Coordinates of C-alpha atoms in Angstrom, one line a residue:
X17 CA 131.4 98.9 97.5
X18 CA 134.4 96.9 98.6
X19 CA 138.0 97.5 97.5
X20 CA 137.9 94.8 94.8
X21 CA 134.8 96.2 93.2
X22 CA 136.3 99.7 93.4
X23 CA 139.3 98.4 91.6
X24 CA 137.1 97.0 88.8
X25 CA 135.2 100.3 88.6
X26 CA 138.5 102.2 88.0
X27 CA 138.9 100.2 84.7
X28 CA 135.6 101.7 83.5
X29 CA 135.7 105.3 85.0
X30 CA 138.6 107.6 85.7
X31 CA 140.3 106.3 88.9
X32 CA 140.2 109.7 90.6
X33 CA 136.5 110.0 90.1
X34 CA 135.9 106.5 91.5
X35 CA 138.0 107.2 94.6
X36 CA 136.1 110.5 95.1
X37 CA 132.8 108.5 95.0
X38 CA 134.2 106.0 97.4
X39 CA 135.1 108.7 99.8
X40 CA 131.6 110.0 99.6
X41 CA 130.3 106.6 100.5
X42 CA 132.9 106.3 103.3
X43 CA 131.3 109.4 105.0
X44 CA 128.0 107.5 105.2
X45 CA 129.8 104.3 106.5
X46 CA 131.5 106.2 109.3
X47 CA 128.1 107.3 110.6
X48 CA 127.0 103.7 110.6
X49 CA 130.1 102.6 112.3
X50 CA 129.7 105.1 115.1
X51 CA 126.1 103.9 115.7
X52 CA 127.2 100.3 115.8
X53 CA 130.1 100.9 118.1
X54 CA 128.4 103.3 120.5
X55 CA 124.7 102.3 120.3
X56 CA 123.7 105.9 121.0
X57 CA 121.6 108.4 119.2
X58 CA 123.8 110.7 117.1
X59 CA 124.1 114.3 118.1
X60 CA 123.2 115.6 114.6
X61 CA 120.4 114.0 112.6
X62 CA 121.2 111.9 109.6
X63 CA 120.1 112.7 106.1
X64 CA 117.5 110.3 104.5
X65 CA 120.1 108.8 102.1
X66 CA 122.3 107.6 105.0
X67 CA 119.2 106.2 106.8
X68 CA 118.0 104.4 103.7
X69 CA 121.5 103.0 103.0
X70 CA 121.6 101.7 106.5
X71 CA 118.2 100.1 106.3
X72 CA 119.0 98.4 103.0
X73 CA 122.2 97.1 104.5
X74 CA 120.2 95.6 107.3
X75 CA 117.6 94.1 105.0
X76 CA 120.0 92.2 102.8
X77 CA 121.2 90.4 106.0
X78 CA 117.8 88.7 106.4
X79 CA 117.3 85.3 104.8
X80 CA 114.2 86.4 102.8
X81 CA 116.5 88.8 100.8
X82 CA 119.3 86.3 100.1
X83 CA 119.7 85.9 96.4
X84 CA 119.9 82.1 96.5
X85 CA 117.6 81.5 99.5
X86 CA 115.3 78.4 99.4
X87 CA 112.6 78.6 102.1
X88 CA 110.5 75.5 103.0
X89 CA 109.2 76.6 106.4
X90 CA 105.8 78.1 107.3
X91 CA 107.3 81.6 107.9
X92 CA 109.8 82.6 105.3
X93 CA 109.3 86.3 105.0
X94 CA 107.2 86.0 101.9
X95 CA 105.2 89.1 101.0
X96 CA 102.6 89.2 98.2
X97 CA 102.6 92.9 97.6
X98 CA 105.7 94.8 96.5
X99 CA 104.2 97.9 98.0
X100 CA 104.0 96.3 101.4
X101 CA 107.6 95.0 101.1
X102 CA 108.9 98.5 100.3
X103 CA 106.9 100.0 103.1
X104 CA 108.8 97.8 105.5
X105 CA 112.2 98.2 103.7
X106 CA 111.9 94.4 103.1
X107 CA 112.5 93.8 106.9
X108 CA 109.8 91.2 107.0
X109 CA 110.8 88.8 109.8
X110 CA 109.9 91.1 112.7
X111 CA 111.7 91.0 116.0
X112 CA 112.3 88.4 118.6
X113 CA 111.7 84.7 118.7
X114 CA 108.7 82.6 120.0
X115 CA 110.0 82.7 123.5
X116 CA 111.5 86.2 123.9
X117 CA 110.8 89.5 122.1
X118 CA 114.4 90.6 122.6
X119 CA 116.0 87.3 121.3
X120 CA 118.1 87.2 118.1
X121 CA 116.6 85.4 115.1
X122 CA 119.1 83.1 113.2
X123 CA 117.4 83.7 109.9
X124 CA 117.1 87.5 110.4
X125 CA 120.4 89.0 111.5
X126 CA 119.5 92.4 110.0
X127 CA 116.1 92.6 111.8
X128 CA 117.7 91.4 115.0
X129 CA 120.4 94.1 114.7
X130 CA 117.6 96.7 114.1
X131 CA 115.9 95.5 117.3
X132 CA 119.1 95.7 119.5
X133 CA 120.1 99.1 118.1
X134 CA 116.6 100.6 118.6
X135 CA 116.5 99.5 122.2
X136 CA 120.0 101.0 122.8
X137 CA 119.2 104.3 121.1
X138 CA 115.9 104.7 122.9
X139 CA 117.7 104.0 126.2
X140 CA 120.1 106.7 125.4
X141 CA 117.3 109.2 124.7
X142 CA 115.5 108.3 128.0
X143 CA 118.7 109.1 129.9
X144 CA 119.0 112.4 127.9
X145 CA 115.4 113.2 128.8
X146 CA 116.1 113.0 132.5
X147 CA 116.1 109.4 133.9
X148 CA 119.9 109.1 134.0
X149 CA 120.1 105.9 136.1
X150 CA 117.7 103.8 133.9
X151 CA 119.6 100.6 133.0
X152 CA 117.4 98.8 130.5
X153 CA 114.5 99.2 128.2
X154 CA 112.8 97.6 125.1
X155 CA 110.3 98.7 122.5
X156 CA 107.2 96.6 122.5
X157 CA 104.7 96.7 119.6
X158 CA 101.7 97.4 121.8
X159 CA 100.3 100.7 123.0
X160 CA 100.6 101.8 126.6
X161 CA 97.6 100.0 128.1
X162 CA 98.6 96.5 126.9
X163 CA 102.3 97.2 127.8
X164 CA 101.2 97.9 131.4
X165 CA 99.2 94.6 131.3
X166 CA 102.4 92.8 130.3
X167 CA 104.2 94.3 133.3
X168 CA 101.4 93.2 135.7
X169 CA 101.4 89.7 134.2
X170 CA 105.2 89.4 134.8
X171 CA 104.7 90.5 138.5
X172 CA 102.0 87.7 138.9
X173 CA 104.8 85.1 138.9
X174 CA 106.7 87.0 141.6
X175 CA 103.6 87.6 143.8
X176 CA 101.3 84.6 143.3
X177 CA 99.0 85.5 146.3
X178 CA 98.4 89.1 145.2
X179 CA 95.1 90.0 143.6
X180 CA 94.9 93.8 144.1
X181 CA 96.5 96.8 142.5
X182 CA 96.6 100.1 144.3
X183 CA 95.7 102.8 141.8
X184 CA 95.4 106.5 142.5
X185 CA 92.4 107.5 140.3
X186 CA 92.9 108.8 136.8
X187 CA 90.0 108.8 134.4
X188 CA 91.5 107.1 131.4
X189 CA 90.0 103.8 130.4
X190 CA 93.0 102.0 129.0
X191 CA 95.1 102.2 132.2
X192 CA 92.1 101.0 134.2
X193 CA 91.5 98.1 131.7
X194 CA 95.1 97.2 131.7
X195 CA 94.7 95.9 135.3
X196 CA 91.4 94.2 134.6
X197 CA 92.8 92.4 131.5
X198 CA 95.7 91.1 133.6
X199 CA 93.2 89.6 136.0
X200 CA 93.6 91.9 139.0
X201 CA 91.2 94.0 141.0
X202 CA 91.9 97.7 140.9
X203 CA 91.7 99.4 144.3
X204 CA 90.8 103.0 143.4
X205 CA 92.3 105.7 145.6
X206 CA 90.3 108.9 145.2
X207 CA 92.4 112.1 144.8
X208 CA 92.4 115.0 147.2
X209 CA 91.6 118.6 146.1
X210 CA 94.4 121.0 147.0
X211 CA 93.4 124.4 145.6
X212 CA 92.5 123.7 142.0
X213 CA 94.7 120.6 141.8
X214 CA 93.8 117.0 142.3
X215 CA 96.7 115.3 144.1
X216 CA 97.6 111.8 145.4
X217 CA 96.0 110.9 148.8
X218 CA 99.1 109.3 150.4
X219 CA 97.4 108.6 153.7
X220 CA 94.6 106.7 151.9
X221 CA 97.2 104.6 149.9
X222 CA 99.0 103.6 153.0
X223 CA 95.8 102.9 154.9
X224 CA 94.6 100.6 152.1
X225 CA 97.9 98.7 152.1
X226 CA 97.6 98.1 155.8
X227 CA 94.0 97.0 155.4
X228 CA 94.6 94.6 152.5
X229 CA 98.0 93.3 153.6
X230 CA 101.1 94.0 151.5
X231 CA 101.4 90.4 150.4
X232 CA 98.0 90.6 148.7
X233 CA 98.9 93.7 146.7
X234 CA 100.5 93.1 143.3
X235 CA 101.8 96.7 143.0
X236 CA 101.1 100.4 143.1
X237 CA 100.1 101.7 139.7
X238 CA 100.9 105.4 139.6
X239 CA 100.7 108.1 136.9
X240 CA 102.9 111.0 135.7
X241 CA 101.4 112.6 132.6
X242 CA 97.7 113.4 132.9
X243 CA 95.0 115.9 132.1
X244 CA 94.7 118.9 134.4
X245 CA 93.4 119.6 137.0
X246 CA 94.8 116.1 137.8
X247 CA 98.6 116.4 138.3
X248 CA 101.3 113.8 138.4
X249 CA 101.2 111.5 141.4
X250 CA 103.5 112.2 144.3
X251 CA 106.0 109.7 142.9
X252 CA 108.8 110.2 145.5
X253 CA 106.4 109.6 148.4
X254 CA 104.7 106.6 146.7
X255 CA 108.1 105.1 145.9
X256 CA 109.2 105.3 149.6
X257 CA 105.9 103.7 150.6
X258 CA 106.5 100.9 148.1
X259 CA 110.0 100.4 149.4
X260 CA 108.9 100.3 153.0
X261 CA 106.2 97.7 152.4
X262 CA 108.2 95.8 149.7
X263 CA 105.5 96.3 147.1
X264 CA 106.4 96.7 143.4
X265 CA 105.7 100.0 141.7
X266 CA 104.7 100.4 138.1
X267 CA 104.5 103.9 136.6
X268 CA 102.3 104.9 133.7
X269 CA 104.5 107.6 132.0
X270 CA 102.4 107.6 128.8
X271 CA 103.5 111.0 127.5
X272 CA 106.0 112.0 130.1
X273 CA 109.2 111.6 128.2
X274 CA 108.7 115.0 126.7
X275 CA 108.4 116.6 130.1
X276 CA 111.6 117.2 132.2
X277 CA 109.3 117.4 135.3
X278 CA 107.8 114.0 134.8
X279 CA 111.2 112.4 134.1
X280 CA 112.7 114.1 137.2
X281 CA 109.9 112.6 139.3
X282 CA 110.7 109.1 138.0
X283 CA 114.5 109.6 138.6
X284 CA 113.8 110.9 142.1
X285 CA 111.4 108.1 142.9
X286 CA 113.9 105.5 141.9
X287 CA 116.6 107.3 144.0
X288 CA 114.7 107.5 147.3
X289 CA 112.4 104.5 147.0
X290 CA 111.2 101.9 144.5
X291 CA 110.2 102.0 140.9
X292 CA 110.2 98.6 139.1
X293 CA 109.2 99.7 135.6
X294 CA 107.8 102.8 133.8
X295 CA 105.9 102.7 130.5
X296 CA 105.7 105.4 127.8
X297 CA 104.0 105.7 124.5
X298 CA 106.0 106.0 121.3
X299 CA 103.5 108.1 119.3
X300 CA 102.9 110.6 122.1
X301 CA 106.6 111.2 122.8
X302 CA 108.4 110.6 119.5
X303 CA 105.8 111.6 116.9
X304 CA 105.5 108.2 115.2
X305 CA 102.4 106.1 114.2
X306 CA 100.3 104.6 117.1
X307 CA 101.1 101.1 118.1
X308 CA 104.3 101.0 120.2
X309 CA 105.5 101.7 123.7
X310 CA 108.8 101.6 125.7
X311 CA 109.0 99.5 128.9
X312 CA 112.0 100.7 131.0
X313 CA 113.4 100.2 134.4
X314 CA 116.3 100.2 136.8
X315 CA 116.7 96.5 137.2
X316 CA 117.9 94.9 134.0
X317 CA 116.9 91.4 134.9
X318 CA 113.3 92.4 135.7
X319 CA 113.0 94.2 132.3
X320 CA 114.3 91.1 130.6
X321 CA 111.7 89.1 132.5
X322 CA 109.0 91.3 131.1
X323 CA 110.3 90.9 127.5
X324 CA 110.3 87.2 127.9
X325 CA 106.7 87.3 129.0
X326 CA 105.7 88.5 125.5
X327 CA 104.4 85.5 123.6
X328 CA 105.8 85.0 120.2
X329 CA 107.5 87.2 117.7
X330 CA 106.5 90.8 117.1
X331 CA 106.1 93.4 114.5
X332 CA 109.2 95.4 113.8
X333 CA 107.3 98.5 112.6
X334 CA 107.3 100.5 115.9
X335 CA 111.0 99.8 116.3
X336 CA 111.7 100.8 112.7
X337 CA 109.6 104.0 113.0
X338 CA 111.2 105.2 116.2
X339 CA 114.8 104.4 115.0
X340 CA 114.3 106.2 111.7
X341 CA 112.8 109.2 113.6
X342 CA 115.6 109.4 116.2
X343 CA 118.3 109.0 113.6
X344 CA 116.6 111.8 111.6
X345 CA 116.4 114.2 114.5
X346 CA 119.6 113.4 116.4
X347 CA 119.8 114.4 120.1
X348 CA 120.1 118.0 119.1
X349 CA 116.8 117.8 117.1
X350 CA 115.0 116.0 119.9
X351 CA 116.2 118.5 122.5
X352 CA 115.0 121.3 120.3
X353 CA 111.5 119.8 120.1
X354 CA 111.5 119.5 123.9
X355 CA 112.5 123.1 124.3
X356 CA 109.9 124.3 121.8
X357 CA 107.2 122.3 123.6
X358 CA 108.1 123.9 126.9
X359 CA 108.0 127.4 125.4
X360 CA 104.6 126.7 123.8
X361 CA 103.3 125.5 127.2
X362 CA 104.1 129.0 128.6
X363 CA 102.6 130.7 125.6
X364 CA 99.4 128.6 125.7
X365 CA 99.1 129.2 129.4
X366 CA 99.4 133.0 129.2
X367 CA 97.1 133.3 126.2
X368 CA 94.4 130.9 127.5
X369 CA 94.4 132.9 130.8
X370 CA 93.7 136.1 128.8
X371 CA 90.9 134.5 126.9
X372 CA 89.4 133.1 130.1
X373 CA 89.5 136.5 131.8
X374 CA 87.6 138.0 128.8
X375 CA 84.8 135.5 129.2
X376 CA 84.5 135.7 133.0
X377 CA 86.2 132.3 133.4
X378 CA 89.6 131.5 134.8
X379 CA 92.6 129.4 134.0
X380 CA 92.7 126.8 136.8
X381 CA 95.9 127.0 138.9
X382 CA 97.7 123.6 138.3
X383 CA 101.4 124.4 138.6
X384 CA 102.4 120.7 139.1
X385 CA 101.0 119.7 135.6
X386 CA 103.7 120.5 133.0
X387 CA 101.8 119.5 129.9
X388 CA 98.0 120.0 130.3
X389 CA 96.0 123.1 131.2
X390 CA 92.4 123.6 132.2
X391 CA 90.0 126.5 131.9
X392 CA 86.8 126.8 133.9
X393 CA 83.5 126.7 132.1
X394 CA 81.4 127.7 135.1
X395 CA 79.5 130.6 133.4
X396 CA 78.7 128.3 130.4
X397 CA 77.6 125.5 132.7
X398 CA 75.2 127.8 134.6
X399 CA 73.7 129.1 131.4
X400 CA 72.7 125.7 129.9
X401 CA 73.2 122.1 131.2
X402 CA 74.0 120.9 127.7
X403 CA 76.2 123.9 126.8
X404 CA 79.5 122.3 128.0
X405 CA 79.2 119.2 125.8
X406 CA 77.9 121.3 122.9
X407 CA 81.0 123.4 123.1
X408 CA 83.1 120.2 122.6
X409 CA 81.1 119.4 119.5
X410 CA 81.4 122.9 118.1
X411 CA 85.2 122.8 118.5
X412 CA 85.4 119.4 116.9
X413 CA 83.3 120.4 113.9
X414 CA 85.6 123.5 113.6
X415 CA 88.6 121.1 113.3
X416 CA 89.9 121.6 116.8
X417 CA 91.2 118.2 117.9
X418 CA 92.5 117.2 121.3
X419 CA 90.6 119.7 123.4
X420 CA 88.4 118.0 126.0
X421 CA 85.4 119.5 127.7
X422 CA 84.5 118.0 131.0
X423 CA 81.0 118.5 132.4
X424 CA 80.0 118.1 136.0
X425 CA 78.3 115.0 137.2
X426 CA 79.2 112.6 134.4
X427 CA 78.8 108.9 135.3
X428 CA 80.5 106.1 133.4
X429 CA 80.8 102.4 134.1
X430 CA 84.0 100.7 133.1
X431 CA 84.2 96.9 133.6
X432 CA 81.4 97.0 136.2
X433 CA 83.1 99.8 138.1
X434 CA 81.1 103.0 138.2
X435 CA 83.1 106.3 138.1
X436 CA 81.2 109.4 139.3
X437 CA 82.3 112.6 137.7
X438 CA 84.1 110.6 135.0
X439 CA 86.8 112.4 133.1
X440 CA 87.3 114.9 136.0
X441 CA 89.4 112.3 138.1
X442 CA 87.1 112.9 141.1
X443 CA 83.5 112.4 142.2
X444 CA 82.6 116.1 142.4
X445 CA 85.0 118.6 140.9
X446 CA 83.8 122.2 141.7
X447 CA 83.2 123.3 138.1
X448 CA 83.1 122.1 134.5
X449 CA 86.2 122.9 132.5
X450 CA 88.0 122.6 129.2
X451 CA 91.4 120.9 128.6
X452 CA 94.2 121.9 126.2
X453 CA 97.7 120.4 126.1
X454 CA 101.1 121.6 124.9
X455 CA 102.5 118.3 123.6
X456 CA 105.6 117.7 121.6
X457 CA 105.4 119.0 118.1
X458 CA 102.8 121.7 118.8
X459 CA 103.3 125.0 116.9
X460 CA 102.4 128.6 117.7
X461 CA 100.0 128.5 114.8
X462 CA 98.1 125.6 116.5
X463 CA 97.8 127.6 119.7
X464 CA 96.7 130.8 117.9
X465 CA 94.1 129.0 115.7
X466 CA 92.7 127.1 118.7
X467 CA 92.3 130.2 120.8
X468 CA 90.6 132.1 117.9
X469 CA 88.1 129.3 117.3
X470 CA 87.4 128.8 121.1
X471 CA 86.9 132.6 121.5
X472 CA 84.4 132.6 118.6
X473 CA 82.5 129.6 120.0
X474 CA 82.2 131.2 123.5
X475 CA 81.0 134.5 121.9
X476 CA 78.3 132.5 120.1
X477 CA 77.1 131.1 123.4
X478 CA 77.1 134.5 125.0
X479 CA 75.1 136.0 122.2
X480 CA 72.6 133.1 122.3
X481 CA 72.3 133.5 126.1
X482 CA 71.5 137.2 125.7
X483 CA 68.9 136.5 123.1
X484 CA 67.3 133.9 125.4
X485 CA 67.3 136.4 128.3
X486 CA 65.6 139.0 126.1
X487 CA 62.9 136.5 125.2
X488 CA 62.3 135.6 128.8
X489 CA 62.1 139.3 129.8
X490 CA 59.6 140.1 127.0
X491 CA 57.6 137.0 128.0
X492 CA 57.6 138.1 131.7
X493 CA 56.6 141.6 130.7
X494 CA 53.7 140.3 128.6
X495 CA 52.5 138.1 131.4
X496 CA 52.6 141.0 133.8
X497 CA 50.6 143.2 131.4
X498 CA 48.0 140.6 131.0
X499 CA 47.6 140.3 134.8
X500 CA 47.1 144.1 135.1
X501 CA 44.5 144.1 132.3
X502 CA 42.6 141.3 134.1

């Protein structure tokens, strides 16, 4: 309410009361002003009333919400359902223009401001999480795989002769398909087994670069966050190799923002060598609905090139979701979530080790993986070939989601490329295993219930195995008796 309207209100309600109400509103406006001036995530989270006030202020700056607007174009922010309009806070125009996802829309000043502020706040949080020298980023309304594709397509114009992408193997379909969709040929570098861990084969990477020729390679496509016993790639060493051979380096940091180790690897890689862009998922790192990612990097002009490669306008939903979330949490709230995740990782690790010992299994030693853990299923696999996959089904039907069981010898073909030992990130891992992860938002109750249900499933298998052994012993004894009688 401006001063003129406040003055009018004082003729209807006691002036002291109106001024008190104005002071209350002023407290909200000071928060908005700080956000607009600094472009940073507030330290303390905002209450919902402040966030909704802010979003309504943005919405009435868009032409579709002008009281006297007359739209005669093909895209005027018309929405048939009031429920849909309210779901989007009447921010209907989306973000960007036809030539650039980061461009300002003349008819949607509010949505454009939302876009700019979201990118600025997210950049601040990435620095907070550990990549302090990052210079630019933007939210794109696509999941991680398609966002990687956008990066590869941007590099195509810089390296027109290139047709290969060097890719240390990680058995996750979307990152493999991201290279195929962009029209490039993935060159799969098999990992090397060091103890229980699967690590980057740096010698094989460099040998392949020499064999193919650096000018024929679009980039090295590395990975941070991953399922154990695979661990993050040796980013520092890969970054140095990329710098030495003048080859771009794109990092798949899908759920790495929540891990200080993963973010430190990116920071160090950029410091000692070359990292052109790193891509992370919104839902995996910020607990928002699926459908968005952040593309970030250390060269602002290159990140802008990627944003200009996106064809057409885009949905504002991912930007809106992550901005609301970060304003609600504040930096203190997000730091708390990161701290709790790390504590839960330690708790899950110690408790899963106890359970593994009780069932004659072991927690695989993967100290370089800060998010995912793996427990061997060797005894189970030796008992019954189908028991490993059956365990996965049992856990799922008991409402345990996210746990992965990985049998030995699985073969899968993805876009005409055959992966042996698929899901284990190598052709022949020594044993079957089960994965569990401590991701952002996990609670102690989640860990406790998971372990209880896993323990129960493993005891069921052990009981069935004993019964089967008893049947076999009785059968063998009967057969021996029959031979004696004969």
